[in-house]
Amino acid sequence: MENKIEFAMCLLAQMSIRELMDKKNYDMTTAIADFMESTTAECLFDKETGLWENGPDYIVGEYEREKRPALT
């Protein structure tokens, strides 16, 4: 079961990165680096958060909320 969850996490990260490449017109290196250094990616690979149970659209939405400038 553990391997299946880790596989799902990796697949969701890959799908989310691909979506970011399409939406933001990022090159692959930028998309991978930016996503994998985010709190969203950290949460995705933490089984306790349950983020891995969502689809890539939801994960990208979380990433975009994280990167959105704070209102002052």
mmCIF file of N, CA and C in Angstrom:
data_model
loop_
_atom_site.group_PDB
_atom_site.id
_atom_site.type_symbol
_atom_site.label_atom_id
_atom_site.label_comp_id
_atom_site.label_asym_id
_atom_site.label_seq_id
_atom_site.Cartn_x
_atom_site.Cartn_y
_atom_site.Cartn_z
ATOM 1 N N MET A 1 0.824 -1.204 0.000
ATOM 2 C CA MET A 1 0.000 0.000 0.000
ATOM 3 C C MET A 1 0.862 1.259 0.000
ATOM 4 N N GLU A 2 1.941 1.225 0.782
ATOM 5 C CA GLU A 2 2.847 2.373 0.906
ATOM 6 C C GLU A 2 3.416 2.770 -0.456
ATOM 7 N N ASN A 3 3.831 1.794 -1.241
ATOM 8 C CA ASN A 3 4.390 2.081 -2.563
ATOM 9 C C ASN A 3 3.355 2.699 -3.494
ATOM 10 N N LYS A 4 2.125 2.278 -3.377
ATOM 11 C CA LYS A 4 1.060 2.825 -4.230
ATOM 12 C C LYS A 4 0.799 4.290 -3.894
ATOM 13 N N ILE A 5 0.840 4.639 -2.621
ATOM 14 C CA ILE A 5 0.636 6.030 -2.212
ATOM 15 C C ILE A 5 1.787 6.890 -2.717
ATOM 16 N N GLU A 6 3.012 6.408 -2.570
ATOM 17 C CA GLU A 6 4.173 7.157 -3.051
ATOM 18 C C GLU A 6 4.132 7.315 -4.566
ATOM 19 N N PHE A 7 3.704 6.285 -5.272
ATOM 20 C CA PHE A 7 3.552 6.367 -6.726
ATOM 21 C C PHE A 7 2.506 7.423 -7.082
ATOM 22 N N ALA A 8 1.391 7.422 -6.366
ATOM 23 C CA ALA A 8 0.335 8.411 -6.618
ATOM 24 C C ALA A 8 0.859 9.823 -6.386
ATOM 25 N N MET A 9 1.627 10.012 -5.321
ATOM 26 C CA MET A 9 2.192 11.327 -5.033
ATOM 27 C C MET A 9 3.093 11.802 -6.168
ATOM 28 N N CYS A 10 3.968 10.924 -6.633
ATOM 29 C CA CYS A 10 4.885 11.276 -7.729
ATOM 30 C C CYS A 10 4.116 11.574 -9.014
ATOM 31 N N LEU A 11 3.126 10.771 -9.306
ATOM 32 C CA LEU A 11 2.321 10.979 -10.507
ATOM 33 C C LEU A 11 1.561 12.300 -10.428
ATOM 34 N N LEU A 12 0.999 12.606 -9.289
ATOM 35 C CA LEU A 12 0.280 13.872 -9.109
ATOM 36 C C LEU A 12 1.216 15.067 -9.209
ATOM 37 N N ALA A 13 2.429 14.936 -8.691
ATOM 38 C CA ALA A 13 3.407 16.013 -8.828
ATOM 39 C C ALA A 13 3.719 16.227 -10.304
ATOM 40 N N GLN A 14 3.943 15.152 -11.025
ATOM 41 C CA GLN A 14 4.250 15.247 -12.457
ATOM 42 C C GLN A 14 3.089 15.873 -13.232
ATOM 43 N N MET A 15 1.875 15.463 -12.944
ATOM 44 C CA MET A 15 0.704 16.011 -13.635
ATOM 45 C C MET A 15 0.518 17.489 -13.289
ATOM 46 N N SER A 16 0.763 17.848 -12.042
ATOM 47 C CA SER A 16 0.634 19.239 -11.608
ATOM 48 C C SER A 16 1.688 20.113 -12.283
ATOM 49 N N ILE A 17 2.897 19.615 -12.369
ATOM 50 C CA ILE A 17 3.970 20.349 -13.047
ATOM 51 C C ILE A 17 3.631 20.550 -14.513
ATOM 52 N N ARG A 18 3.117 19.524 -15.146
ATOM 53 C CA ARG A 18 2.723 19.639 -16.563
ATOM 54 C C ARG A 18 1.631 20.695 -16.726
ATOM 55 N N GLU A 19 0.674 20.714 -15.822
ATOM 56 C CA GLU A 19 -0.395 21.715 -15.882
ATOM 57 C C GLU A 19 0.171 23.123 -15.689
ATOM 58 N N LEU A 20 1.116 23.271 -14.782
ATOM 59 C CA LEU A 20 1.757 24.576 -14.591
ATOM 60 C C LEU A 20 2.505 25.008 -15.847
ATOM 61 N N MET A 21 3.156 24.076 -16.504
ATOM 62 C CA MET A 21 3.854 24.394 -17.751
ATOM 63 C C MET A 21 2.875 24.933 -18.784
ATOM 64 N N ASP A 22 1.723 24.315 -18.876
ATOM 65 C CA ASP A 22 0.706 24.738 -19.844
ATOM 66 C C ASP A 22 0.065 26.067 -19.453
ATOM 67 N N LYS A 23 -0.311 26.210 -18.189
ATOM 68 C CA LYS A 23 -1.022 27.411 -17.730
ATOM 69 C C LYS A 23 -0.140 28.644 -17.664
ATOM 70 N N LYS A 24 1.095 28.459 -17.188
ATOM 71 C CA LYS A 24 1.984 29.593 -16.922
ATOM 72 C C LYS A 24 3.037 29.777 -18.012
ATOM 73 N N ASN A 25 3.024 28.877 -18.996
ATOM 74 C CA ASN A 25 4.017 28.908 -20.063
ATOM 75 C C ASN A 25 5.437 28.795 -19.496
ATOM 76 N N TYR A 26 5.588 27.984 -18.444
ATOM 77 C CA TYR A 26 6.892 27.733 -17.835
ATOM 78 C C TYR A 26 7.631 26.677 -18.644
ATOM 79 N N ASP A 27 8.956 26.787 -18.692
ATOM 80 C CA ASP A 27 9.732 25.679 -19.244
ATOM 81 C C ASP A 27 9.791 24.600 -18.156
ATOM 82 N N MET A 28 10.173 23.407 -18.541
ATOM 83 C CA MET A 28 10.121 22.278 -17.611
ATOM 84 C C MET A 28 11.012 22.510 -16.391
ATOM 85 N N THR A 29 12.212 23.008 -16.585
ATOM 86 C CA THR A 29 13.131 23.212 -15.467
ATOM 87 C C THR A 29 12.552 24.190 -14.446
ATOM 88 N N THR A 30 11.997 25.290 -14.934
ATOM 89 C CA THR A 30 11.401 26.286 -14.047
ATOM 90 C C THR A 30 10.206 25.709 -13.300
ATOM 91 N N ALA A 31 9.349 25.006 -14.024
ATOM 92 C CA ALA A 31 8.143 24.445 -13.413
ATOM 93 C C ALA A 31 8.501 23.431 -12.326
ATOM 94 N N ILE A 32 9.449 22.558 -12.620
ATOM 95 C CA ILE A 32 9.846 21.543 -11.643
ATOM 96 C C ILE A 32 10.450 22.205 -10.403
ATOM 97 N N ALA A 33 11.400 23.108 -10.624
ATOM 98 C CA ALA A 33 12.073 23.753 -9.497
ATOM 99 C C ALA A 33 11.088 24.540 -8.647
ATOM 100 N N ASP A 34 10.242 25.334 -9.287
ATOM 101 C CA ASP A 34 9.316 26.174 -8.543
ATOM 102 C C ASP A 34 8.300 25.346 -7.770
ATOM 103 N N PHE A 35 7.758 24.319 -8.405
ATOM 104 C CA PHE A 35 6.764 23.491 -7.732
ATOM 105 C C PHE A 35 7.391 22.693 -6.590
ATOM 106 N N MET A 36 8.517 22.048 -6.853
ATOM 107 C CA MET A 36 9.111 21.164 -5.857
ATOM 108 C C MET A 36 9.664 21.922 -4.654
ATOM 109 N N GLU A 37 9.916 23.218 -4.799
ATOM 110 C CA GLU A 37 10.377 24.026 -3.679
ATOM 111 C C GLU A 37 9.221 24.670 -2.916
ATOM 112 N N SER A 38 7.996 24.403 -3.335
ATOM 113 C CA SER A 38 6.827 25.040 -2.729
ATOM 114 C C SER A 38 6.333 24.268 -1.505
ATOM 115 N N THR A 39 5.584 24.977 -0.683
ATOM 116 C CA THR A 39 4.919 24.347 0.457
ATOM 117 C C THR A 39 3.879 23.350 -0.042
ATOM 118 N N THR A 40 3.272 23.638 -1.185
ATOM 119 C CA THR A 40 2.276 22.731 -1.760
ATOM 120 C C THR A 40 2.897 21.374 -2.042
ATOM 121 N N ALA A 41 4.086 21.351 -2.633
ATOM 122 C CA ALA A 41 4.760 20.079 -2.907
ATOM 123 C C ALA A 41 5.105 19.373 -1.604
ATOM 124 N N GLU A 42 5.546 20.125 -0.616
ATOM 125 C CA GLU A 42 5.856 19.540 0.687
ATOM 126 C C GLU A 42 4.617 18.853 1.262
ATOM 127 N N CYS A 43 3.488 19.516 1.150
ATOM 128 C CA CYS A 43 2.229 18.937 1.648
ATOM 129 C C CYS A 43 1.801 17.734 0.816
ATOM 130 N N LEU A 44 2.030 17.799 -0.495
ATOM 131 C CA LEU A 44 1.668 16.689 -1.378
ATOM 132 C C LEU A 44 2.397 15.414 -0.963
ATOM 133 N N PHE A 45 3.664 15.526 -0.574
ATOM 134 C CA PHE A 45 4.450 14.359 -0.213
ATOM 135 C C PHE A 45 4.380 14.016 1.271
ATOM 136 N N ASP A 46 3.476 14.664 1.981
ATOM 137 C CA ASP A 46 3.228 14.350 3.391
ATOM 138 C C ASP A 46 1.893 13.605 3.467
ATOM 139 N N LYS A 47 1.959 12.325 3.744
ATOM 140 C CA LYS A 47 0.737 11.495 3.762
ATOM 141 C C LYS A 47 -0.316 12.018 4.719
ATOM 142 N N GLU A 48 0.115 12.656 5.788
ATOM 143 C CA GLU A 48 -0.805 13.136 6.819
ATOM 144 C C GLU A 48 -1.737 14.250 6.327
ATOM 145 N N THR A 49 -1.308 15.044 5.349
ATOM 146 C CA THR A 49 -2.133 16.164 4.877
ATOM 147 C C THR A 49 -3.297 15.705 4.014
ATOM 148 N N GLY A 50 -3.140 14.568 3.359
ATOM 149 C CA GLY A 50 -4.189 14.071 2.474
ATOM 150 C C GLY A 50 -4.262 14.808 1.143
ATOM 151 N N LEU A 51 -3.327 15.724 0.883
ATOM 152 C CA LEU A 51 -3.361 16.455 -0.388
ATOM 153 C C LEU A 51 -3.231 15.502 -1.569
ATOM 154 N N TRP A 52 -2.513 14.425 -1.388
ATOM 155 C CA TRP A 52 -2.307 13.451 -2.452
ATOM 156 C C TRP A 52 -3.606 12.756 -2.862
ATOM 157 N N GLU A 53 -4.653 12.912 -2.084
ATOM 158 C CA GLU A 53 -5.937 12.294 -2.419
ATOM 159 C C GLU A 53 -6.758 13.153 -3.385
ATOM 160 N N ASN A 54 -6.223 14.303 -3.776
ATOM 161 C CA ASN A 54 -6.905 15.212 -4.694
ATOM 162 C C ASN A 54 -6.271 15.142 -6.074
ATOM 163 N N GLY A 55 -6.950 15.724 -7.040
ATOM 164 C CA GLY A 55 -6.453 15.723 -8.405
ATOM 165 C C GLY A 55 -5.481 16.863 -8.672
ATOM 166 N N PRO A 56 -4.835 16.833 -9.833
ATOM 167 C CA PRO A 56 -3.855 17.864 -10.164
ATOM 168 C C PRO A 56 -4.453 19.266 -10.253
ATOM 169 N N ASP A 57 -5.688 19.397 -10.680
ATOM 170 C CA ASP A 57 -6.315 20.729 -10.739
ATOM 171 C C ASP A 57 -6.387 21.345 -9.342
ATOM 172 N N TYR A 58 -6.766 20.553 -8.373
ATOM 173 C CA TYR A 58 -6.854 21.035 -6.997
ATOM 174 C C TYR A 58 -5.465 21.393 -6.474
ATOM 175 N N ILE A 59 -4.505 20.545 -6.746
ATOM 176 C CA ILE A 59 -3.144 20.771 -6.277
ATOM 177 C C ILE A 59 -2.570 22.047 -6.890
ATOM 178 N N VAL A 60 -2.780 22.255 -8.178
ATOM 179 C CA VAL A 60 -2.312 23.480 -8.828
ATOM 180 C C VAL A 60 -3.026 24.695 -8.231
ATOM 181 N N GLY A 61 -4.293 24.556 -7.911
ATOM 182 C CA GLY A 61 -5.021 25.642 -7.257
ATOM 183 C C GLY A 61 -4.399 26.000 -5.915
ATOM 184 N N GLU A 62 -4.006 24.999 -5.151
ATOM 185 C CA GLU A 62 -3.329 25.239 -3.873
ATOM 186 C C GLU A 62 -1.993 25.937 -4.099
ATOM 187 N N TYR A 63 -1.274 25.492 -5.101
ATOM 188 C CA TYR A 63 0.010 26.106 -5.436
ATOM 189 C C TYR A 63 -0.182 27.577 -5.812
ATOM 190 N N GLU A 64 -1.192 27.857 -6.635
ATOM 191 C CA GLU A 64 -1.450 29.237 -7.059
ATOM 192 C C GLU A 64 -1.857 30.113 -5.873
ATOM 193 N N ARG A 65 -2.639 29.571 -4.940
ATOM 194 C CA ARG A 65 -2.997 30.342 -3.745
ATOM 195 C C ARG A 65 -1.758 30.630 -2.904
ATOM 196 N N GLU A 66 -0.880 29.640 -2.826
ATOM 197 C CA GLU A 66 0.360 29.839 -2.066
ATOM 198 C C GLU A 66 1.217 30.950 -2.687
ATOM 199 N N LYS A 67 1.275 30.993 -4.003
ATOM 200 C CA LYS A 67 2.138 31.951 -4.701
ATOM 201 C C LYS A 67 1.491 33.321 -4.897
ATOM 202 N N ARG A 68 0.193 33.402 -4.650
ATOM 203 C CA ARG A 68 -0.511 34.675 -4.825
ATOM 204 C C ARG A 68 0.035 35.682 -3.816
ATOM 205 N N PRO A 69 0.322 36.898 -4.281
ATOM 206 C CA PRO A 69 0.814 37.918 -3.338
ATOM 207 C C PRO A 69 -0.208 38.190 -2.244
ATOM 208 N N ALA A 70 0.283 38.365 -1.051
ATOM 209 C CA ALA A 70 -0.588 38.668 0.092
ATOM 210 C C ALA A 70 -1.161 40.070 -0.044
ATOM 211 N N LEU A 71 -2.404 40.230 0.318
ATOM 212 C CA LEU A 71 -3.028 41.547 0.304
ATOM 213 C C LEU A 71 -2.570 42.310 1.539
ATOM 214 N N THR A 72 -2.218 43.558 1.345
ATOM 215 C CA THR A 72 -1.756 44.355 2.487
ATOM 216 C C THR A 72 -2.750 45.426 2.830
#
